[in-house]
XYZ file of C-alpha atoms in Angstrom:
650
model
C -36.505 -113.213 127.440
C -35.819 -109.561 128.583
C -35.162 -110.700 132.104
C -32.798 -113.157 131.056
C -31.372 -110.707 128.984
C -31.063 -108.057 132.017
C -29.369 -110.860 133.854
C -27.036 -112.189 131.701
C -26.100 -108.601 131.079
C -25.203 -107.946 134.641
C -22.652 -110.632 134.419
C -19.935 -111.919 136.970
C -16.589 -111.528 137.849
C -15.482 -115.482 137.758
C -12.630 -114.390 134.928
C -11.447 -111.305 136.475
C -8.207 -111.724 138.105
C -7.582 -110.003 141.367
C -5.746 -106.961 139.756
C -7.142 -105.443 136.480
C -4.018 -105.012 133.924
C -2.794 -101.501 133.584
C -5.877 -98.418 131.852
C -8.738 -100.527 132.617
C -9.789 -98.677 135.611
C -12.189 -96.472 134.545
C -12.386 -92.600 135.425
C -9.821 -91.495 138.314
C -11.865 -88.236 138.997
C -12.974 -85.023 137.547
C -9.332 -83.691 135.968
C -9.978 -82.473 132.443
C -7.756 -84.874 130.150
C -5.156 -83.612 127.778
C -5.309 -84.339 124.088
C -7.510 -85.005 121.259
C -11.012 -84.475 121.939
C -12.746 -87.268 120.038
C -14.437 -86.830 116.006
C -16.407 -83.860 115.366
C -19.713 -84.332 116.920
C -19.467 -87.394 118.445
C -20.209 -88.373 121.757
C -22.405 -85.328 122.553
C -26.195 -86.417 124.089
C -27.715 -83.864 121.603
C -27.184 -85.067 118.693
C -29.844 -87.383 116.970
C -28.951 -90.983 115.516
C -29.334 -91.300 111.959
C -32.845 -92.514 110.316
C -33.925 -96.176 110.205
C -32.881 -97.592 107.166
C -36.060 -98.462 104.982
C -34.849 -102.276 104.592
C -33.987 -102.666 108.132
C -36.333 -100.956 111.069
C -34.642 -100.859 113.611
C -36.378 -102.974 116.951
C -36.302 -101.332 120.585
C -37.125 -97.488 119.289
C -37.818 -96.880 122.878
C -34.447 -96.558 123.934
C -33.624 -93.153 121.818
C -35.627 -91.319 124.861
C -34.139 -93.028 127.573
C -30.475 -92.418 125.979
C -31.188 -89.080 125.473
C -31.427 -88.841 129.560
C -27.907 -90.713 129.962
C -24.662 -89.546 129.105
C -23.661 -90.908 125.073
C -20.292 -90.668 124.623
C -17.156 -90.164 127.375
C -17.709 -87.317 129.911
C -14.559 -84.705 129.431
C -14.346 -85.172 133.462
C -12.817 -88.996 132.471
C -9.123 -89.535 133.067
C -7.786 -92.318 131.723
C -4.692 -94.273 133.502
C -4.190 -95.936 130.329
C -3.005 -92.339 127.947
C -3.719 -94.626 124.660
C -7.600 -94.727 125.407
C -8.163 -91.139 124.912
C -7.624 -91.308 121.577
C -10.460 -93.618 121.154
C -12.629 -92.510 123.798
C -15.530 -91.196 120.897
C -15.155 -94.043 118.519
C -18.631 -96.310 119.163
C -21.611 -94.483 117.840
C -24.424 -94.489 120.329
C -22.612 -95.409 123.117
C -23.838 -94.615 126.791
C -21.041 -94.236 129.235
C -21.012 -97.123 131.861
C -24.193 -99.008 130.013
C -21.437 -100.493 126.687
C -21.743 -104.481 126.585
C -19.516 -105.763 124.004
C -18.643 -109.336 123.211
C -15.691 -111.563 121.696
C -17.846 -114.408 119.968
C -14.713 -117.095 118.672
C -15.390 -120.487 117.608
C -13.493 -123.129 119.472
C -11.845 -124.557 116.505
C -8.360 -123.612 116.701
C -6.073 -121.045 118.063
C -6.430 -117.295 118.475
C -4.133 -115.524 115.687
C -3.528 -112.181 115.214
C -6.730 -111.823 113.492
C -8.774 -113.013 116.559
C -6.584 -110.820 118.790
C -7.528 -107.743 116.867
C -11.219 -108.641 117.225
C -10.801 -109.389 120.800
C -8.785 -106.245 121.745
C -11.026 -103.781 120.236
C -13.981 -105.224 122.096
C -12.324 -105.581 125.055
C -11.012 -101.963 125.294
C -13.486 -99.921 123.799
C -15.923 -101.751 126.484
C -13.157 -100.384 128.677
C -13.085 -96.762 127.330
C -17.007 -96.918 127.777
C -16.538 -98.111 131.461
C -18.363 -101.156 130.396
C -18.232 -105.335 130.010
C -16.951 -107.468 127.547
C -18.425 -111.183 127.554
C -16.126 -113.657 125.879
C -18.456 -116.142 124.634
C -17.779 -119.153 122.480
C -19.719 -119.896 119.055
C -20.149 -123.685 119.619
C -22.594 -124.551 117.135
C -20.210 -127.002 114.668
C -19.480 -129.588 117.100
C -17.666 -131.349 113.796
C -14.975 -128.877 114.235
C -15.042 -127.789 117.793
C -12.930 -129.345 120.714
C -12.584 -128.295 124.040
C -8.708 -128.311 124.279
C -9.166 -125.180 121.862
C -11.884 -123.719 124.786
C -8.776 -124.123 126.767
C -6.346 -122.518 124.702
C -8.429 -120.102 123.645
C -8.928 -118.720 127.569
C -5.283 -119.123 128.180
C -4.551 -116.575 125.106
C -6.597 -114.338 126.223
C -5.278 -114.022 129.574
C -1.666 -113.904 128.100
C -2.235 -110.747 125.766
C -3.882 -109.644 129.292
C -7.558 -109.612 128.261
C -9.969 -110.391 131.276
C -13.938 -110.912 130.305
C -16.343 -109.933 132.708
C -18.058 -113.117 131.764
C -17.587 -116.333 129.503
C -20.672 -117.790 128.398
C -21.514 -120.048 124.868
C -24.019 -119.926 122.196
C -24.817 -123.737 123.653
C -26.225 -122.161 126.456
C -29.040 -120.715 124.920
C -29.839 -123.811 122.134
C -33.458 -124.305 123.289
C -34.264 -120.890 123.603
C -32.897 -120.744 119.979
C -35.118 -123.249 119.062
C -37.986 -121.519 120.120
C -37.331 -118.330 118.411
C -36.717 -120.471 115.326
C -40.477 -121.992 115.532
C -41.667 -118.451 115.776
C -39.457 -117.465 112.730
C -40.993 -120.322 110.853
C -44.224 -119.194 112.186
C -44.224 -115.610 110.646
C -43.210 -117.207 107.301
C -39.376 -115.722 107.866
C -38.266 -119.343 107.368
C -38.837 -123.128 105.428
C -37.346 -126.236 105.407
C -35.544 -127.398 102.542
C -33.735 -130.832 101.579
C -31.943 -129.542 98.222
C -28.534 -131.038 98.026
C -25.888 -128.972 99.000
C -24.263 -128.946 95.526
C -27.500 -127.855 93.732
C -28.077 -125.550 96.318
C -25.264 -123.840 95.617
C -25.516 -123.575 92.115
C -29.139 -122.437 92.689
C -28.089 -119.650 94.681
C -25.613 -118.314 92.648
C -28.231 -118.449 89.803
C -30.917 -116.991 91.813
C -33.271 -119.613 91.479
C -35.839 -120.377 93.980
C -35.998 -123.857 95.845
C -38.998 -126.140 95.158
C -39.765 -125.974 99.268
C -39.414 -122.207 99.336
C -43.312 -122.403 99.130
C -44.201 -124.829 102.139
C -46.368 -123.626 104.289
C -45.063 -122.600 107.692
C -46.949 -125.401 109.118
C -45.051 -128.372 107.041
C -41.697 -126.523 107.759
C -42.611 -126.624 111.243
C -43.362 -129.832 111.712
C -39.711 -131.438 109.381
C -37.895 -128.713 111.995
C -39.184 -130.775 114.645
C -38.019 -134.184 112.749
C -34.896 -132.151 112.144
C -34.303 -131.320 116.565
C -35.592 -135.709 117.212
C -32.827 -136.168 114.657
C -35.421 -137.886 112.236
C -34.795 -135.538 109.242
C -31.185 -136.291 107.191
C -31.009 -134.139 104.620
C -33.013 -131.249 105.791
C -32.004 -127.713 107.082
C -33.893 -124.345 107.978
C -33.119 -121.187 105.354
C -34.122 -118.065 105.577
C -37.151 -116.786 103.703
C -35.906 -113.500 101.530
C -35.150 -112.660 98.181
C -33.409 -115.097 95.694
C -33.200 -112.145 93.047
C -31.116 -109.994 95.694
C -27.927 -108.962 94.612
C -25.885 -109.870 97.290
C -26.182 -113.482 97.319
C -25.031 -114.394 100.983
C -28.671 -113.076 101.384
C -30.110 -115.709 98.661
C -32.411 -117.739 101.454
C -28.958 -118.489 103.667
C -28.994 -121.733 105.922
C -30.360 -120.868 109.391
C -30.471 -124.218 111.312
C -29.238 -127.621 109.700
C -28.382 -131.529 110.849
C -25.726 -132.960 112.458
C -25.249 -135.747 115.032
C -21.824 -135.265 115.575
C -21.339 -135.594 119.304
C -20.923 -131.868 121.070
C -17.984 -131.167 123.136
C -20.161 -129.682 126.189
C -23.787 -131.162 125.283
C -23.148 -134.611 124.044
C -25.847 -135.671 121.958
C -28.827 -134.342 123.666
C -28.490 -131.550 120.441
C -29.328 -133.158 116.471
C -29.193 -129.983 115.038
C -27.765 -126.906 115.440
C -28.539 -122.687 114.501
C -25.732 -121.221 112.023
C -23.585 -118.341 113.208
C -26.290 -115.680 110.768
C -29.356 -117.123 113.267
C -28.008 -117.231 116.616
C -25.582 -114.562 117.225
C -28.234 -111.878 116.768
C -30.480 -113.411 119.113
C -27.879 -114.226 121.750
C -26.419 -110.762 121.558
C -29.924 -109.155 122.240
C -30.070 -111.944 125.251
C -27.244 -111.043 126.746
C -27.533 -107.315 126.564
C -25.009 -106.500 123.856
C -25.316 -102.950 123.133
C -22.790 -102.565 120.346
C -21.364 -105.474 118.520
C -18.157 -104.957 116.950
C -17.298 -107.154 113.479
C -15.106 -106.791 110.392
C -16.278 -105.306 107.002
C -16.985 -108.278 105.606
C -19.492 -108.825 107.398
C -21.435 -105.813 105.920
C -23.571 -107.314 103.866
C -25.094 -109.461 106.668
C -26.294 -106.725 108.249
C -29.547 -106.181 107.021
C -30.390 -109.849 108.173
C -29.096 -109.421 111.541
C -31.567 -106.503 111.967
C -34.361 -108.230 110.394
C -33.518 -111.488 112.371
C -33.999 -108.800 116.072
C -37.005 -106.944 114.510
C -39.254 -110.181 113.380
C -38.187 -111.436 116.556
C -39.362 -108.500 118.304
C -35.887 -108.432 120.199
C -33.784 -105.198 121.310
C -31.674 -103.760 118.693
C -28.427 -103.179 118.674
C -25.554 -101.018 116.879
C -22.973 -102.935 114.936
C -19.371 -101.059 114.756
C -17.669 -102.568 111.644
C -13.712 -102.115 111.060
C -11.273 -103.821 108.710
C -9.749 -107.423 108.850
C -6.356 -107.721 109.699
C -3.873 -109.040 106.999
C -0.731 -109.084 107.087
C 1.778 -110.023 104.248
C 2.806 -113.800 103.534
C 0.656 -114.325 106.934
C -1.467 -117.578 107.125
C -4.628 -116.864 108.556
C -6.622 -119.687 107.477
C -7.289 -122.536 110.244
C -7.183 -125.560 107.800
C -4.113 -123.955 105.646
C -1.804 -124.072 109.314
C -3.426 -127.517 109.885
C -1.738 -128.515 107.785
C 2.010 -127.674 108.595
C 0.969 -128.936 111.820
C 0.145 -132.297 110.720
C 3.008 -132.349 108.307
C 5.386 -131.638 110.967
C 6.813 -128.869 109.011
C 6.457 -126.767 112.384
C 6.509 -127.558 116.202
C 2.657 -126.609 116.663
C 0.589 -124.243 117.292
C 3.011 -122.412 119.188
C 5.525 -122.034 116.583
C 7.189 -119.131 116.056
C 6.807 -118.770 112.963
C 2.409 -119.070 113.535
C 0.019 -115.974 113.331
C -1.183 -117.629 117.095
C -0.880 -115.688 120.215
C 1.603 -118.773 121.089
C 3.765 -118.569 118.140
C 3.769 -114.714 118.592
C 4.614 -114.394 122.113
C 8.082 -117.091 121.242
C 8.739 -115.054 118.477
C 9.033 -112.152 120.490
C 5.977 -109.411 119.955
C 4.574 -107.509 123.266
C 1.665 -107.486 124.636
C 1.938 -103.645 124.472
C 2.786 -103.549 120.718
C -0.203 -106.044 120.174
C -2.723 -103.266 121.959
C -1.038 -100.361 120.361
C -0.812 -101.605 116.430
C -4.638 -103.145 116.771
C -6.568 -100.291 118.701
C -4.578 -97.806 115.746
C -6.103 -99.703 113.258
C -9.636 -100.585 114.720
C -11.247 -97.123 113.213
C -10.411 -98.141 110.127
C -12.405 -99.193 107.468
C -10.034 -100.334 104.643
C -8.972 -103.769 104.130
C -5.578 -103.864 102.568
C -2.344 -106.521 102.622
C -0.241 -104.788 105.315
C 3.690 -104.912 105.887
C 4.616 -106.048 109.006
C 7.615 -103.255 109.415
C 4.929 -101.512 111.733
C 4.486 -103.984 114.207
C 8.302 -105.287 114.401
C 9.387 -101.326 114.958
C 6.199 -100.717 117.359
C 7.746 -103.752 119.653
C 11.387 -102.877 119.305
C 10.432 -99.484 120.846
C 8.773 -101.447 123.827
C 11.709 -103.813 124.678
C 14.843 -101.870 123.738
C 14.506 -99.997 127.176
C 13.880 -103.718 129.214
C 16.552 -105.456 126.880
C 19.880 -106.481 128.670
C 23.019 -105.907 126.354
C 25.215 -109.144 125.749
C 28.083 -110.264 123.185
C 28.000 -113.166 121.398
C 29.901 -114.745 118.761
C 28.308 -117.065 115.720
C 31.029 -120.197 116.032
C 30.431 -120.241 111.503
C 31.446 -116.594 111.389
C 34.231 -116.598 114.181
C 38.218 -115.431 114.526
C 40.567 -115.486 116.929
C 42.828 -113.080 118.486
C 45.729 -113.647 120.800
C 46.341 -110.580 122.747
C 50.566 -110.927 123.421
C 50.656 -108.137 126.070
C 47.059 -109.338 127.620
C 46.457 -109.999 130.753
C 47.741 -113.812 131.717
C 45.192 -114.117 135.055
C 41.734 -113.319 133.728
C 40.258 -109.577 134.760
C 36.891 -108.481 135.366
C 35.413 -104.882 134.479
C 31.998 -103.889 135.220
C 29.671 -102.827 132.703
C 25.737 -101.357 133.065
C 23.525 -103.776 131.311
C 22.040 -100.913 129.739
C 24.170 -98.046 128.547
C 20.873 -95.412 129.126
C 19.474 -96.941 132.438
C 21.922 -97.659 135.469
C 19.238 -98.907 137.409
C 19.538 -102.276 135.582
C 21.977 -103.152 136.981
C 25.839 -104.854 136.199
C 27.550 -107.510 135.241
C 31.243 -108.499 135.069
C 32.950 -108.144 131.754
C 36.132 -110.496 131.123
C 39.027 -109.528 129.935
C 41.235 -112.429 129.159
C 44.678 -112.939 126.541
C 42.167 -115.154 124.052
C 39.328 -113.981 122.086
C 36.944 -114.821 119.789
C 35.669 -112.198 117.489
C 33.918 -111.850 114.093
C 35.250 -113.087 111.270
C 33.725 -110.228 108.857
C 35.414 -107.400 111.761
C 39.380 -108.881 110.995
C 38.837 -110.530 107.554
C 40.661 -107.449 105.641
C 43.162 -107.039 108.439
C 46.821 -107.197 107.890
C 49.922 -106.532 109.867
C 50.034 -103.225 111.369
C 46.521 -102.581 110.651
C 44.481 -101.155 114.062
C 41.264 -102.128 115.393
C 39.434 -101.622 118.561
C 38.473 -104.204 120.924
C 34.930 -102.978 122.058
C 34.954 -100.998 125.524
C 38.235 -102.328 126.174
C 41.242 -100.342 124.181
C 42.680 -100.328 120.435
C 45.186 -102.996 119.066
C 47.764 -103.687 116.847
C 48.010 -106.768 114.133
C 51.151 -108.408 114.688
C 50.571 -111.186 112.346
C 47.672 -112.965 110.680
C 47.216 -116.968 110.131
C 44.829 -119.052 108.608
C 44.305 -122.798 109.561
C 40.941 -124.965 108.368
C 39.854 -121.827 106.829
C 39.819 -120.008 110.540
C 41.722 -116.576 110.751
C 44.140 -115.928 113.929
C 45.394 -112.908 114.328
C 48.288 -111.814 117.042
C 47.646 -108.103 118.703
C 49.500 -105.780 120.666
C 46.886 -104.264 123.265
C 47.537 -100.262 123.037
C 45.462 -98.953 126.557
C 46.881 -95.617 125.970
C 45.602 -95.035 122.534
C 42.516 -93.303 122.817
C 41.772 -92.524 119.574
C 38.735 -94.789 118.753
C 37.869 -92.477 115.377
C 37.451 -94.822 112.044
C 38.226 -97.720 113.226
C 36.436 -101.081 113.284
C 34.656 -102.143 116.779
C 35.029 -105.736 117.232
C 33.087 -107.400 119.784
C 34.032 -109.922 121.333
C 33.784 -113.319 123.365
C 36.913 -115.359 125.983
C 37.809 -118.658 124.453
C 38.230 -120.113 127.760
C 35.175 -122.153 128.545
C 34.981 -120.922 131.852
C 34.276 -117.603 130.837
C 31.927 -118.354 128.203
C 28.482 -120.166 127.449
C 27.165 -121.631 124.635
C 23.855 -120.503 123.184
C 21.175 -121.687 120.390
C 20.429 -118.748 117.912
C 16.927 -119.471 115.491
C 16.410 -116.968 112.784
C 12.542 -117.349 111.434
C 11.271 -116.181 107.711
C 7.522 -116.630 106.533
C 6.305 -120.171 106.364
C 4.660 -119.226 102.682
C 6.794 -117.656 98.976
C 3.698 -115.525 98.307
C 2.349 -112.312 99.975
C -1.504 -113.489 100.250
C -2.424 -116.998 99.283
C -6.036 -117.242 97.657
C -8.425 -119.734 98.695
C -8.390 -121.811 95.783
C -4.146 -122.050 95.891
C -2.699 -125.078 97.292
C -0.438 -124.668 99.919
C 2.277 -127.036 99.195
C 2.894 -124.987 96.089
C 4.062 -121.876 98.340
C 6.078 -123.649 101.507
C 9.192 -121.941 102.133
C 12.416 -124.305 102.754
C 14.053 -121.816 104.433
C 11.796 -120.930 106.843
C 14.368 -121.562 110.343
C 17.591 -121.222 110.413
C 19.583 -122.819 113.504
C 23.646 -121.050 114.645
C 25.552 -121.732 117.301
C 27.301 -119.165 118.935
C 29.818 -117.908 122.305
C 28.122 -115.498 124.489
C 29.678 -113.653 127.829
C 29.009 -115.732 130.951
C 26.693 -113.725 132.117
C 24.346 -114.412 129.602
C 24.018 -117.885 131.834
C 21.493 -115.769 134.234
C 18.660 -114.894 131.493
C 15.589 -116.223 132.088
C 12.907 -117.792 129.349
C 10.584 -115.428 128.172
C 12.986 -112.304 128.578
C 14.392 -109.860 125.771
C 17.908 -109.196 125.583
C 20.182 -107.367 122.738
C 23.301 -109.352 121.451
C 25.137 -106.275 120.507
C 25.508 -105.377 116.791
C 23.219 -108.702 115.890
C 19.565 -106.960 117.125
C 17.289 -107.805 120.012
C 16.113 -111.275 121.171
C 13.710 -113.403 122.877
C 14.798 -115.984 125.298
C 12.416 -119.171 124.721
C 14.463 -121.450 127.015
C 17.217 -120.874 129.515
C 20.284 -122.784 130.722
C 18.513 -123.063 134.378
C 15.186 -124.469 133.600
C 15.573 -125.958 130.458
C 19.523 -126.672 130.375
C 20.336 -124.565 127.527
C 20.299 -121.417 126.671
C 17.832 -120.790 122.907
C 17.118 -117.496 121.190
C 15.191 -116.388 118.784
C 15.806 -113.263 116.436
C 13.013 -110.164 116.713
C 12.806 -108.146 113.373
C 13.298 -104.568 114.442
C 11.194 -102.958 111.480
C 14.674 -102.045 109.361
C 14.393 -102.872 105.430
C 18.445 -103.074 106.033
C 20.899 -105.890 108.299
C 22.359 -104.319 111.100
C 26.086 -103.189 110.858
C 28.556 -105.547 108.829
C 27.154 -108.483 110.630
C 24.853 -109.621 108.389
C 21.330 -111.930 109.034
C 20.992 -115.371 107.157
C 17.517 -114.576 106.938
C 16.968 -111.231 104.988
C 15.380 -108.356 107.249
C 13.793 -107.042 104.817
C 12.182 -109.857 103.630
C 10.901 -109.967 107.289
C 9.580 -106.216 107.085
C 8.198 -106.603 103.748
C 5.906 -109.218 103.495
C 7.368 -110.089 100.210
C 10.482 -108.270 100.408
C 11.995 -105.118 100.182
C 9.900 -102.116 98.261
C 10.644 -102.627 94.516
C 10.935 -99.456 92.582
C 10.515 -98.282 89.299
C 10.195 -101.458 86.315
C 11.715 -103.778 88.910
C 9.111 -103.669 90.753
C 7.563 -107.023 89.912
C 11.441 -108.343 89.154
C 12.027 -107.716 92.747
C 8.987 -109.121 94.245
C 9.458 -112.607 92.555
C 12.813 -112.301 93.842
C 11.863 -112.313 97.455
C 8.836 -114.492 97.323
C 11.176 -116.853 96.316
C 13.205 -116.450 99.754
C 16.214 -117.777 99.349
C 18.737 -118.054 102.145
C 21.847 -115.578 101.926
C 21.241 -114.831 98.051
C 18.423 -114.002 95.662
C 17.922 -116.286 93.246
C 18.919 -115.567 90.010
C 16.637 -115.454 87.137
C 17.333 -118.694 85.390
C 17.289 -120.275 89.106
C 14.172 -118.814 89.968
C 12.568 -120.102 86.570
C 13.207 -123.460 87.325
């Protein structure tokens, strides 16, 4: 089994594309790199690694000697093309430079979320700090759950949030050799087979009582495992062989291998039963060379039997690196809790914007560069807490306000009009950069005709003689105002040669004629759930949000005809967008609204979805008494206005 682990571990390029993304390229030389130089004694071959823990002895001591000899840690000669890695460049413990094997272990049972892409980030760049591999390989061992469309997926994600594994393999690979280290596990009395009902099992457990099989000998347990592999044992599973009395009860004799002939998605039915995640990720990480295996917190108390599972075993140890799950305000994380939306129709799919899924994140308008930044920050971390999402939204608003195109556009529920009387009769052009701090954009043609549209809020206190300024274009004069059908008109007099632009309002603004405009789809998306963290035992339907998506219709420039799907552009005064579908490939032109981190709307032109209720998980920061007052108000998300106490009641 150590050569197959030694070649496994070498692994192959099949995933790799021909160019590695951007700061995975390893040291560029010997220049000494700038900037923080790691935690305090870390990554320095000297030091010793802590003591064996007395419940756990650690298997493969013979390495200590050998590391000792290679390099632990980054060498200070590494540069980095990627500046963000040397802030993490001391953050595995034990870690030899060039020898780090990490893997991303997800079960092919439904789409990567955010979660998943923390778990699969760290991995992948810390094995990239370390000059190492990563192995993306998939837990297939419920083939009641697993399909593979979501192998599919699953690969396609990872390439989008440009994650490349040196090697895919899955657990299904390696079922008979798990097998075989199971009989041994039975044979050194680790292990028994046990046909107590899952119910009473459960109970017993919890209880700490002991099941009436824990005392078969290994030789009975042995020979209902091989029943159990033929298929001939219903009822029967493999648990581990510890302590009932211990007082964490995931460790209460834990399932290890159990029944089900449920047709696999890669091995058909040559399998009848199958390992649990506790019994064969230890073994295939030591297989395939793993040297430091990176899992959340709660995971913790596992430990212990992950070690013991590698030392009865007599298979190389290996260092676990724990850090905090990811959760994230009125964020559905739970596979069977989005499910269900999907098969309620409540959202498109998996790809819905308003999905924790590397689809639904990508439409909704989050960077791959904000993704790596917000997750590799928090990866250190130990503490599990409810975070905000104001982090992440200002994070990405950094990233694309420099790439973002600037464009006017005019909601047709919240529009005006203004007939210029000295305006130009033939329609003029002007040109304007698409960026007002980068010239290298680009320009587009800005035009200037007698007949406007403009924002209703911008002219809705105007009266006659009243000025206001027609965005990059000159002041005006109100000449008269009319209302028809509840739509404002107002007459100007264009004033070029007033060039005093102090105090008044900035109106932007769109052409009426068609020819000069183009119509455009605007979604606005809230949180699919009322309530910041649902618990397990909560039923969903209790907690849907109704106003979830919110569909306008709006003018923009002409110009706006040329953006392409999956771009980022700025309607001025409104906030930055992402383009999910354009007028050339898809025939019209749809948007969808990025939160830009604010607690607060942007100018007078106010959201129909709250920001802050986008920020906040649960809305804005409540202070003082009305704390709680406040909270409920926003849970209850309500479209333009809070709901008032008597309507939140019932």
């Amino acid at each position: 089994s150590n050569k197959d682990a030694k070649e496994v571990a070498k692994g192959g390029n099949d995933n790799k594309p021909e160019k590695q993304p951007k700061g995975d390229k390893g040291n560029k030389g010997d220049k000494k790199p700038k900037g923080d130089k790691g935690d305090k004694g870390k990554g320095k071959g000297d030091k010793k690694p802590k003591e064996e823990s007395k419940d756990c002895k650690k298997a493969g001591k013979g390495k200590d000697s050998k590391q000792a000899e290679e390099t632990v840690g980054v060498p200070d000669n590494v540069e980095f093309q990627d500046p963000i890695y040397e802030k993490y460049k001391n953050v595995l413990k034990n870690a030899v430079y060039g020898k780090v094997v990490t893997r991303f272990p997800p079960e092919p049972s439904g789409f990567l979320h955010i979660g998943h892409i923390k778990a699969s980030m760290l991995n992948y760049h810390y094995s990239k700090i370390y000059n190492g591999k990563m192995i993306l390989r998939f837990d297939d061992t419920n083939p009641s759950k697993e399909k593979s469309e979501f192998v599919q997926n699953i690969i396609k994600d990872l390439k989008t949030v440009e994650i490349y594994p040196d090697k895919t393999t899955y657990t299904s690979d390696y079922f008979e050799l798990i097998q075989e280290k199971m009989r041994e596990f039975i044979q050194v009395g680790m292990a028994y087979a046990d046909n107590t009902p899952a119910d009473q099992m459960k109970e017993e457990r919890d209880k700490g009582i002991e099941s009436v099989n824990k005392t078969k000998t290994s030789k009975e347990s042995l020979e209902i495992f091989e029943k159990m592999l033929e298929g001939q044992a219903p009822g029967w599973c493999i648990r581990a062989n510890l302590d009932m009395s211990d007082k964490v009860k995931c460790l209460r004799d834990p399932v290890m291998y159990r029944c089900n002939d449920t047709p696999h998605h890669r091995t058909g039915t040559k399998f009848k039963a199958y390992p649990t995640y506790d019994f064969a990720c230890p073994i295939v990480d030591s297989l395939e060379g793993i040297t430091n295996c990176l899992r959340t917190i709660e995971y913790k108390d596992r430990d212990a039997l992950y070690h013991k599972i590698l030392e009865k075993l007599k298979l190389a140890d290996i260092e676990i690196f724990e850090y905090a799950k990811l959760q994230l305000k009125s964020t559905l994380m739970s596979k069977r809790k989005l499910q269900w939306f999907v098969d309620e129709k409540l959202v498109e799919g998996w790809n819905d914007p308003r999905f924790p899924t590397v689809q639904g994140l990508m439409r909704r308008g989050l960077t791959i560069q904000t993704l790596k930044e917000f997750m590799l920050e928090q990866g250190p971390s130990l503490n599990t807490v409810l975070m905000e999402w104001d982090k992440l939204w200002s994070i990405n608003k950094r990233i694309i306000d420099p790439q973002s195109k600037r464009y006017y556009c005019i909601l047709k529920d919240s529009l005006a009009e203004v007939l210029i009387e000295n305006g130009p009769t033939v329609p003029e052009g002007i040109s304007i950069d698409y960026h007002p701090k980068d010239p290298t954009m680009g320009s587009k043609s800005r035009i200037l005709t007698n007949h406007l549209y403009v924002e209703k809020e911008d002219v809705n206190e105007m009266k006659v003689g009243d000025k206001f300024t027609l965005s990059r274009w000159g002041n005006v004069i109100v000449k008269s105002v009319e209302e028809h059908d509840g739509r404002k008109k107002l007459t100007v007099e264009l004033n070029l040669e007033d060039n005093n632009f102090s105090g008044t309002t900035k109106a932007t603004f769109v052409p009426v004629d068609e020819r000069f405009n183009v119509s455009v789809t605007i979604y606005e998306f809230g949180h699919l759930i009322t309530k910041a963290s649902l618990k397990e035992e909560d039923n969903v339907v209790n907690f849907v949000n109704p106003n979830s998506k919110i569909k306008s219709e709006g003018f923009a420039e002409k110009d706006m005809s040329q953006v392409k799907a999956g771009e980022f552009i700025q309607i001025e005064r409104r906030g930055f967008f992402f383009v999910d579908k354009d007028l050339n490939t898809h025939g019209e032109i749809v948007l969808h609204f990025i939160p830009d981190g604010k607690t607060k709307n942007m100018s007078k032109i106010t959201s129909k979805i709250d920001s802050n209720a986008l920020t906040k998980g649960e809305g804005e920061v409540a202070k003082g008494a009305n704390r709680a007052e406040q909270a409920k108000l926003a849970e209850a998300a309500a479209d333009d206005k809070p709901l008032s106490k008597k309507q939140l009641k019932k």
